[in-house]
């Protein structure tokens, strides 16, 4: 079975599907499944744009709405998790997962499903310690605080995943498991992303929650994104009991842009006699049923039950009887129904509504699943308690409120398993990204390396097409010394060769932006005016080689 793995999507569905189609024709293969590792940006209309945590000037519709409206159909079954740039109000409609468009499936806050017998799990969002112990209390219209906390991972989701006992084949997370960089070519990673050195050396880069899940689940493959770099690693786990030690092949990919390694095709054997379509996983559904009463929809901190003598029950793993009951609840049919339906009007480019307000809707898919299994639609529950939660949310104030109100939010200073925020990028500036709270201007020194001089010299000659066109695939590019161990095919990041990218090929020899070794001056501009309630002025960003990526809108956002 050929599985295409994509890093950060950033709404570029058209380009991703075009790349897959080209690779299928060029290599003579058929891709069965596309896995997307976050920042999917399932934006349906202008109201959804306002629920996405990006600076206003980066709020563009992209192409997802075409698949949502039915104007286009996804040519390959697509499964994705959420990242930190999502239309949160849309994804919150599907806390347990569901179809966001025909043939495009979201795994939910956390989820496990089956495809052709392969167990695929995922965890949406990124880790932030300040929100980790809260419930899913956010709802639109979001304030500056909840706009961001909506995509932060919660301990209840990690607790559910830690109840899994059966082997997982593939797992996806947006941010990396902390420490995974030690199992690959760390030197190569730091050559590409020099600004990560401090976090790597202090082992504070990545998610400690994902690190814990990696140690527990020990999946055969773990795919991530977020840092916009290709990185591969092999991790051999210590044996559990009398079981043979398991090995996890980790792969993180870049974002969909020219000369980036954003797509990888992986060959995974399918299991004979398995169903052709997507199926619910009985173990996971049994865990959802068992942990239903543990869910919270308030911002108050909460710790899951532990075997410390204080809780009557702490083991919520699924028994065989519980799994059989799930099958019975579903009338013996584990197939995920094709029950997608529109819940809001789709964007119409001929009749734009820039003043549209964020929508708050329950989703019939969630309603149906909850009715079958006796689960709680937590998004609907938040809506019913809107007045109380709104009062709490209002107390957080705007972006300039750094200290939370402990009376309304509960003490966030209580001990937890992750006392510090190690979400990665929190203390480093990534010149390839744009942080949410602060945008930076990147000013080049006159003494620039030859690679950038080439781009600058050719700038006047470059013709940028109306849409981004990607170069032909490079061969044999994998972080050394891992290619032999990973046994991965060449990175795939191309569209048809007949669509040339002007002088882009001449400039290809200069390498990636991250390869630039010249020093930089990073400074804030003091003349830009920020939004009301922000921490300060909102400087604008000046991108390197901006002339090349004008059509591609390379001014992406943080991680």
XYZ file of C-alpha atoms in Angstrom:
559
model
C 0.000 0.000 0.000
C 1.417 3.364 -1.069
C 0.891 6.085 1.530
C 1.784 9.707 0.790
C 2.786 11.674 3.878
C 2.551 15.461 3.838
C 4.103 17.879 6.322
C 2.306 21.190 6.930
C -0.483 21.696 4.397
C -1.318 25.369 4.981
C -4.403 24.976 2.805
C -2.493 24.032 -0.351
C -4.680 21.063 -1.264
C -4.681 21.733 -5.000
C -0.891 21.736 -5.142
C -0.557 18.651 -2.956
C -2.998 16.627 -5.056
C -1.313 17.834 -8.256
C 2.019 16.658 -6.887
C 0.619 13.225 -6.070
C -0.919 12.914 -9.535
C 2.386 13.810 -11.157
C 4.283 11.281 -9.050
C 1.779 8.566 -9.878
C 2.277 9.184 -13.591
C 6.043 9.560 -13.365
C 6.694 6.563 -11.119
C 3.883 4.351 -12.367
C 2.373 3.886 -8.903
C -1.004 4.405 -7.327
C -1.220 6.283 -4.030
C -3.857 4.718 -1.783
C -3.861 7.209 1.066
C -2.663 10.704 1.971
C -1.746 11.521 5.564
C -1.436 15.199 6.526
C 0.398 16.128 9.723
C -1.386 19.337 10.649
C -1.912 22.985 9.738
C -4.480 21.608 7.329
C -6.567 24.802 7.390
C -10.036 23.451 6.625
C -11.422 26.948 6.031
C -14.977 26.914 4.655
C -15.767 30.647 4.475
C -14.739 34.078 5.707
C -16.123 33.403 9.173
C -13.768 30.441 9.552
C -10.821 32.646 8.633
C -11.460 34.683 11.762
C -11.129 31.509 13.842
C -7.627 30.777 12.600
C -4.708 32.020 14.666
C -2.688 33.829 12.024
C -2.078 37.546 11.461
C -4.900 39.104 9.467
C -2.828 39.643 6.342
C -2.202 35.893 6.097
C -5.867 34.970 6.292
C -6.495 33.760 2.769
C -9.093 31.243 1.646
C -6.644 28.911 -0.119
C -8.353 25.915 -1.769
C -10.086 23.752 0.834
C -13.468 25.418 0.342
C -13.646 23.931 -3.170
C -13.583 20.420 -1.701
C -16.020 21.359 1.045
C -18.553 22.803 -1.420
C -18.247 19.922 -3.868
C -16.693 22.025 -6.614
C -13.755 19.610 -6.486
C -13.371 16.069 -5.176
C -10.338 14.806 -3.301
C -8.690 12.337 -5.701
C -7.156 10.273 -2.904
C -8.504 9.391 0.531
C -7.052 11.957 2.929
C -6.661 11.681 6.696
C -5.339 14.589 8.745
C -4.762 15.889 12.238
C -4.962 19.481 13.433
C -1.989 21.750 13.982
C -1.685 25.255 15.368
C -3.115 27.069 12.337
C -6.628 25.746 11.895
C -10.200 26.957 11.563
C -10.802 25.854 15.133
C -14.577 26.354 15.067
C -14.812 23.866 12.194
C -12.636 21.187 13.776
C -14.290 21.616 17.173
C -17.511 20.379 15.589
C -15.792 16.992 15.267
C -14.096 16.269 18.611
C -14.155 12.518 17.860
C -13.284 12.952 14.200
C -15.309 12.980 11.023
C -15.490 14.058 7.403
C -14.668 17.710 6.712
C -15.327 17.128 3.017
C -16.020 14.054 0.904
C -12.975 11.745 1.077
C -11.188 14.003 3.602
C -11.281 12.727 7.202
C -10.220 14.481 10.406
C -9.031 12.320 13.325
C -10.422 14.622 16.033
C -8.640 15.895 19.123
C -7.197 12.384 19.280
C -8.235 9.307 17.396
C -7.484 5.860 16.030
C -9.055 4.374 12.901
C -8.295 1.519 10.506
C -7.643 1.523 6.776
C -7.078 -1.775 4.983
C -6.248 -3.280 8.345
C -3.632 -0.621 9.179
C -4.188 1.117 12.526
C -3.670 4.860 12.191
C -3.713 7.146 15.220
C -3.143 10.821 15.763
C -3.066 13.703 18.220
C -4.089 17.174 17.067
C -2.638 20.490 18.179
C 0.607 21.487 19.858
C 1.768 21.243 23.453
C 1.577 24.268 25.756
C 1.939 23.568 29.455
C -0.301 26.438 30.550
C -3.345 24.880 28.849
C -2.460 21.195 29.072
C -4.573 20.469 32.160
C -7.654 22.447 31.111
C -10.819 21.184 29.514
C -11.924 21.981 25.960
C -13.734 25.157 26.955
C -13.201 27.328 23.872
C -15.984 28.369 21.499
C -16.472 31.155 18.947
C -16.243 34.040 18.873
C -12.809 33.512 20.369
C -10.857 36.113 22.244
C -7.090 36.450 21.664
C -6.436 33.885 24.383
C -8.927 31.197 23.383
C -8.118 31.647 19.693
C -4.780 30.060 20.554
C -5.649 27.751 23.420
C -8.243 26.029 21.206
C -5.444 24.181 19.421
C -3.414 23.293 22.509
C -3.247 19.623 23.466
C -5.078 18.545 26.644
C -4.082 15.863 29.117
C -7.390 14.017 28.713
C -6.523 13.189 25.094
C -3.082 11.908 26.060
C -4.640 9.910 28.898
C -7.044 8.247 26.441
C -4.230 7.340 24.057
C -2.211 5.871 26.909
C -5.011 3.355 27.483
C -4.263 1.702 24.129
C -2.747 -1.744 24.492
C -2.898 -3.128 20.948
C -0.107 -2.261 18.459
C -0.348 0.926 16.420
C 1.033 0.959 12.886
C 1.094 4.704 12.197
C 0.823 7.671 14.531
C 0.751 11.363 13.657
C 1.442 14.452 15.740
C 1.947 18.027 14.607
C 4.845 18.917 16.877
C 7.687 16.464 17.443
C 8.056 14.110 20.399
C 10.657 15.651 22.636
C 14.070 13.995 22.276
C 13.439 12.339 18.910
C 16.226 14.445 17.382
C 18.789 12.353 19.266
C 17.867 9.300 17.176
C 18.612 10.844 13.795
C 21.251 13.075 12.274
C 21.164 15.889 14.819
C 24.084 17.544 13.074
C 22.157 17.706 9.801
C 19.082 19.073 11.580
C 21.081 21.876 13.184
C 22.761 22.651 9.891
C 19.319 23.307 8.418
C 17.777 24.913 11.496
C 20.581 26.567 13.446
C 18.219 28.407 15.757
C 17.100 25.094 17.306
C 20.501 24.404 18.861
C 19.649 25.720 22.314
C 16.477 23.639 22.585
C 18.169 20.522 21.253
C 21.114 20.820 23.634
C 18.785 21.383 26.595
C 16.355 18.679 25.380
C 13.486 21.150 25.493
C 12.491 21.022 21.837
C 9.228 19.270 21.124
C 6.309 17.927 23.113
C 6.853 15.986 26.350
C 3.329 14.613 25.992
C 4.175 13.207 22.556
C 7.422 11.847 23.988
C 5.421 9.951 26.591
C 3.035 8.615 23.950
C 5.929 7.503 21.761
C 7.328 5.463 24.636
C 3.913 3.931 25.373
C 2.491 3.318 21.889
C 5.775 2.419 20.140
C 4.177 2.634 16.672
C 5.935 1.329 13.588
C 5.851 4.822 12.043
C 5.510 8.264 13.572
C 4.953 11.244 11.261
C 5.169 14.922 12.263
C 5.547 18.419 10.807
C 5.533 21.855 12.506
C 9.256 22.699 12.252
C 9.205 22.914 8.451
C 12.161 20.616 7.883
C 12.629 17.051 6.721
C 14.134 14.891 9.440
C 14.233 11.107 9.814
C 15.104 9.022 12.856
C 15.041 5.432 14.071
C 14.156 4.729 17.688
C 14.469 1.256 19.191
C 12.347 0.948 22.305
C 13.245 -1.143 25.332
C 11.218 -4.381 25.384
C 7.934 -4.453 27.250
C 7.815 -7.541 29.415
C 8.521 -10.621 27.321
C 7.673 -8.901 24.046
C 10.326 -8.325 21.423
C 11.657 -4.758 21.301
C 9.798 -2.552 18.847
C 11.258 0.019 16.483
C 9.684 3.321 15.440
C 10.630 5.012 12.176
C 10.141 8.749 12.631
C 9.759 11.162 9.760
C 9.014 14.871 9.787
C 8.418 16.821 6.597
C 8.464 20.401 5.359
C 5.661 22.635 4.123
C 4.321 22.780 0.568
C 6.673 25.244 -1.157
C 9.212 25.138 -3.994
C 12.402 23.190 -3.313
C 10.978 21.859 -0.051
C 10.805 18.197 0.945
C 7.144 18.266 1.897
C 5.866 14.937 0.561
C 7.115 11.386 1.025
C 5.633 8.150 -0.298
C 5.973 5.229 2.090
C 5.211 1.615 1.167
C 3.425 -0.239 3.952
C 2.114 -3.797 3.535
C -1.653 -4.019 3.793
C -3.277 -6.839 5.684
C -5.037 -9.464 3.560
C -8.771 -9.795 4.016
C -9.192 -6.311 5.470
C -11.908 -3.864 4.523
C -11.294 -1.409 1.690
C -12.784 1.649 3.397
C -12.163 3.529 6.607
C -13.247 1.704 9.741
C -13.731 2.622 13.365
C -11.272 1.007 15.750
C -13.169 -0.960 18.433
C -10.440 -0.585 21.052
C -10.413 3.186 20.629
C -14.199 3.507 20.731
C -14.294 1.387 23.889
C -11.753 3.743 25.462
C -13.864 6.750 24.449
C -16.882 5.213 26.154
C -14.940 4.359 29.298
C -13.416 7.844 29.652
C -16.504 9.828 28.655
C -17.224 10.987 32.221
C -13.650 12.253 32.620
C -14.031 14.952 29.975
C -14.133 18.582 31.052
C -15.417 21.696 29.307
C -14.163 24.300 31.755
C -10.791 26.085 31.911
C -10.131 24.775 35.418
C -7.020 22.564 35.686
C -7.575 18.844 36.100
C -5.345 15.806 36.443
C -6.361 12.344 35.219
C -6.759 9.520 37.732
C -3.609 7.713 38.835
C -2.800 4.596 40.794
C -1.937 6.567 43.906
C -4.647 5.425 46.300
C -6.772 8.510 45.660
C -8.867 7.220 42.772
C -11.247 4.309 42.655
C -10.384 3.664 39.019
C -7.318 4.598 37.037
C -7.164 1.886 34.367
C -9.486 2.639 31.450
C -8.016 0.224 28.933
C -10.520 -1.684 26.824
C -11.505 -5.219 27.713
C -12.575 -7.724 25.077
C -16.143 -7.462 26.350
C -16.056 -3.669 26.031
C -14.849 -3.937 22.442
C -17.554 -6.454 21.611
C -20.118 -4.068 23.082
C -18.890 -1.323 20.761
C -19.366 -3.601 17.774
C -22.873 -4.328 19.008
C -23.573 -0.605 19.467
C -22.666 -0.129 15.814
C -24.895 -3.028 14.743
C -21.862 -5.052 13.740
C -20.704 -2.537 11.140
C -17.372 -0.852 11.879
C -17.299 0.996 8.561
C -17.206 4.767 8.976
C -20.332 6.032 7.199
C -20.054 8.519 4.354
C -22.285 10.965 6.200
C -20.601 14.265 5.428
C -22.921 17.247 5.271
C -22.409 20.993 5.025
C -22.947 22.797 8.308
C -22.228 26.328 7.081
C -22.417 28.002 3.662
C -19.293 27.638 1.575
C -17.193 30.563 0.399
C -18.335 31.991 -2.908
C -15.598 33.990 -4.653
C -18.262 35.732 -6.736
C -20.169 36.860 -3.642
C -17.623 37.440 -0.873
C -18.763 38.231 2.661
C -15.752 39.779 4.394
C -17.914 40.818 7.343
C -19.058 37.247 8.047
C -18.915 36.288 11.715
C -17.535 33.003 13.066
C -20.136 30.256 13.160
C -20.941 27.944 16.038
C -22.632 24.730 14.945
C -22.938 21.190 16.119
C -22.177 18.568 13.494
C -24.627 15.774 12.581
C -21.717 13.318 12.373
C -20.810 13.930 16.008
C -24.461 13.832 17.054
C -24.932 10.459 15.357
C -21.787 8.891 16.825
C -22.573 10.165 20.312
C -26.093 8.730 20.091
C -24.789 5.302 19.074
C -22.078 5.056 21.716
C -23.497 7.161 24.547
C -20.770 9.796 24.272
C -20.990 13.479 25.141
C -20.775 16.055 22.390
C -18.427 18.323 24.316
C -18.665 21.141 21.767
C -22.435 21.195 22.186
C -21.948 21.086 25.941
C -19.693 24.125 25.804
C -22.366 25.920 23.808
C -25.036 25.159 26.406
C -22.800 26.591 29.121
C -21.865 29.572 26.996
C -22.755 32.266 29.516
C -20.662 30.796 32.321
C -17.672 30.053 30.121
C -17.919 33.432 28.425
C -17.574 35.092 31.802
C -14.434 33.077 32.465
C -13.064 33.730 28.996
C -13.740 37.424 29.328
C -11.578 37.546 32.430
C -8.535 36.534 30.407
C -8.543 39.871 28.670
C -6.589 40.568 25.536
C -3.183 39.545 24.397
C -1.490 41.894 26.821
C -2.757 39.933 29.827
C 0.222 37.709 30.555
C -0.939 36.670 34.032
C -4.044 34.527 34.198
C -6.782 35.148 36.743
C -6.382 32.231 39.139
C -9.806 32.768 40.651
C -11.525 32.254 37.324
C -9.145 29.853 35.579
C -8.008 27.807 38.536
C -4.443 27.754 39.725
C -2.064 26.873 36.949
C 0.780 26.616 39.431
C -0.364 23.253 40.767
C 2.153 20.473 40.146
C 1.707 18.545 36.941
C 3.702 16.007 35.006
C 4.990 18.745 32.697
C 5.915 21.753 34.886
C 7.558 23.716 32.103
C 6.531 24.759 28.637
C 8.715 22.849 26.202
C 6.643 23.322 23.098
C 9.609 24.192 20.947
C 10.186 27.515 19.227
C 9.055 29.195 22.440
C 12.487 30.629 23.055
C 13.925 30.654 19.552
C 13.356 32.720 16.490
C 12.840 30.735 13.322
C 13.731 32.915 10.328
C 11.545 30.686 8.152
C 8.409 31.217 10.193
C 6.263 34.051 11.479
C 5.288 33.913 15.116
C 1.686 34.625 16.013
C 2.116 37.278 18.669
C 5.082 39.037 17.107
C 6.039 39.414 13.499
C 9.613 40.258 12.742
C 11.402 42.098 9.997
C 14.322 40.192 8.561
C 17.068 42.504 7.322
C 19.895 41.033 5.233
C 23.504 42.047 5.744
C 25.361 43.348 2.700
C 27.867 40.516 3.075
C 25.445 37.790 1.921
C 26.407 34.318 0.826
C 26.617 33.450 -2.842
C 23.344 31.558 -2.812
C 21.299 34.590 -1.932
C 23.420 36.808 -4.172
C 22.327 34.607 -7.048
C 18.690 35.127 -6.177
C 19.201 38.871 -5.791
C 21.122 39.112 -9.080
C 18.403 37.222 -10.958
C 15.494 38.917 -9.232
C 14.741 41.197 -12.156
C 14.703 38.257 -14.555
C 12.406 35.965 -12.597
C 8.916 35.428 -13.909
C 6.556 34.281 -11.174
C 3.601 32.291 -12.549
C 0.061 32.846 -11.381
C 0.309 29.742 -9.244
C 3.237 28.110 -7.535
C 5.008 25.500 -9.642
C 7.296 23.022 -7.961
C 10.635 21.669 -9.233
C 11.369 18.111 -10.296
C 12.069 15.646 -7.489
C 15.537 15.316 -6.097
C 16.792 11.777 -5.579
C 18.378 10.146 -2.601
C 17.924 13.084 -0.246
C 17.565 11.831 3.307
C 19.365 12.889 6.483
C 22.581 10.840 6.654
C 23.244 8.203 7.779
C 19.612 7.125 7.837
C 18.610 6.265 4.246
C 19.747 2.643 4.556
C 18.029 2.236 7.893
C 14.805 3.973 6.991
C 14.598 2.405 3.538
C 12.507 5.361 2.411
C 12.034 6.338 -1.214
C 13.346 9.691 -2.450
C 11.568 12.790 -1.170
C 8.697 13.733 -3.413
C 8.106 17.410 -3.922
C 7.273 18.032 -7.517
C 4.603 18.891 -9.984
C 4.661 18.139 -13.723
C 7.963 19.004 -15.358
C 6.329 20.757 -18.284
C 5.205 23.548 -15.943
C 8.543 25.252 -15.456
C 9.285 27.728 -12.779
C 11.032 30.334 -14.873
C 14.507 31.037 -13.627
C 13.817 29.051 -10.475
C 15.857 26.125 -11.733
C 18.864 28.322 -12.313
C 18.558 29.421 -8.732
C 18.029 25.893 -7.418
C 21.712 25.364 -6.860
C 21.695 27.942 -4.094
C 19.928 25.512 -1.783
C 17.308 26.047 0.878
C 16.868 29.258 2.800
C 17.967 27.410 5.918
C 21.384 26.703 4.385
C 22.318 30.357 4.457
C 25.163 30.851 6.903
C 25.555 34.601 6.894
C 24.740 36.446 10.068
C 21.454 38.267 10.317
C 20.151 41.300 12.141
C 16.740 40.713 13.641
C 14.969 43.820 14.746
C 11.484 45.078 15.387
C 10.168 48.011 13.451
C 8.819 50.724 15.655
C 6.692 52.504 13.097
C 4.019 49.873 12.588
C 0.848 50.170 14.547
C -0.524 47.087 16.263
C -4.066 45.973 16.888
C -5.852 47.157 19.952
C -5.109 44.993 22.943
C -1.935 43.548 21.458
C 1.345 43.416 23.303
C 2.778 46.178 21.238
C 3.416 47.312 17.678
C 2.935 44.691 15.013
C 5.975 44.913 12.751
C 5.815 43.633 9.235
C 8.081 41.024 7.808
C 10.523 41.256 4.971
C 11.158 37.833 3.492
C 14.343 36.624 1.881
C 13.913 35.937 -1.850
C 10.417 37.327 -1.599
C 10.214 37.919 -5.328
C 10.357 34.188 -5.938
C 7.569 33.239 -3.581
C 5.141 36.058 -4.251
C 2.593 33.756 -5.856
C 3.211 31.054 -3.309
C 2.558 33.422 -0.412
C 5.637 32.152 1.373
C 4.987 34.404 4.336
C 3.841 31.504 6.458
C 3.156 31.555 10.139
C 4.834 30.069 13.157
C 5.689 26.356 13.044
